PDB file of C-alpha atoms in Angstrom:
ATOM      1  CA  UNK A  23     223.816 165.186  27.354  1.00 65.00           C
ATOM      2  CA  UNK A  24     223.925 167.211  30.670  1.00 80.00           C
ATOM      3  CA  UNK A  25     224.721 170.375  28.729  1.00 90.00           C
ATOM      4  CA  UNK A  26     221.668 169.645  26.385  1.00 92.00           C
ATOM      5  CA  UNK A  27     219.325 169.304  29.321  1.00 92.00           C
ATOM      6  CA  UNK A  28     220.664 172.650  30.740  1.00 95.00           C
ATOM      7  CA  UNK A  29     220.178 174.341  27.410  1.00 95.00           C
ATOM      8  CA  UNK A  30     216.625 172.958  27.146  1.00 95.00           C
ATOM      9  CA  UNK A  31     215.799 174.262  30.669  1.00 95.00           C
ATOM     10  CA  UNK A  32     217.335 177.757  29.667  1.00 95.00           C
ATOM     11  CA  UNK A  33     215.249 177.946  26.475  1.00 95.00           C
ATOM     12  CA  UNK A  34     212.059 177.007  28.400  1.00 95.00           C
ATOM     13  CA  UNK A  35     212.986 179.736  31.119  1.00 95.00           C
ATOM     14  CA  UNK A  36     213.470 182.341  28.458  1.00 94.00           C
ATOM     15  CA  UNK A  37     210.356 181.432  26.420  1.00 94.00           C
ATOM     16  CA  UNK A  38     208.308 181.276  29.688  1.00 93.00           C
ATOM     17  CA  UNK A  39     209.868 184.708  30.722  1.00 92.00           C
ATOM     18  CA  UNK A  40     208.814 186.204  27.310  1.00 94.00           C
ATOM     19  CA  UNK A  41     205.182 184.786  27.873  1.00 94.00           C
ATOM     20  CA  UNK A  42     205.066 186.505  31.354  1.00 93.00           C
ATOM     21  CA  UNK A  43     206.342 189.802  29.965  1.00 92.00           C
ATOM     22  CA  UNK A  44     203.648 189.639  27.148  1.00 94.00           C
ATOM     23  CA  UNK A  45     200.942 189.079  29.739  1.00 94.00           C
ATOM     24  CA  UNK A  46     202.161 191.868  31.944  1.00 92.00           C
ATOM     25  CA  UNK A  47     202.280 194.220  28.979  1.00 92.00           C
ATOM     26  CA  UNK A  48     198.788 193.358  28.019  1.00 93.00           C
ATOM     27  CA  UNK A  49     197.650 194.024  31.649  1.00 91.00           C
ATOM     28  CA  UNK A  50     199.366 197.325  31.501  1.00 87.00           C
ATOM     29  CA  UNK A  51     197.632 198.313  28.181  1.00 87.00           C
ATOM     30  CA  UNK A  52     194.235 197.312  29.568  1.00 87.00           C
ATOM     31  CA  UNK A  53     194.884 199.512  32.794  1.00 82.00           C
ATOM     32  CA  UNK A  54     195.715 202.549  30.637  1.00 72.00           C
ATOM     33  CA  UNK A  55     192.473 202.431  28.643  1.00 62.00           C
TER      34      UNK A  55
END
């Protein structure tokens, strides 16, 4: 059960990180225009 919780936190962190990278990438593209 503890491992499952850790895995869930890891998934949320990775997905959250991807969201942040996407937002940063969009901001970079907007600055280039």
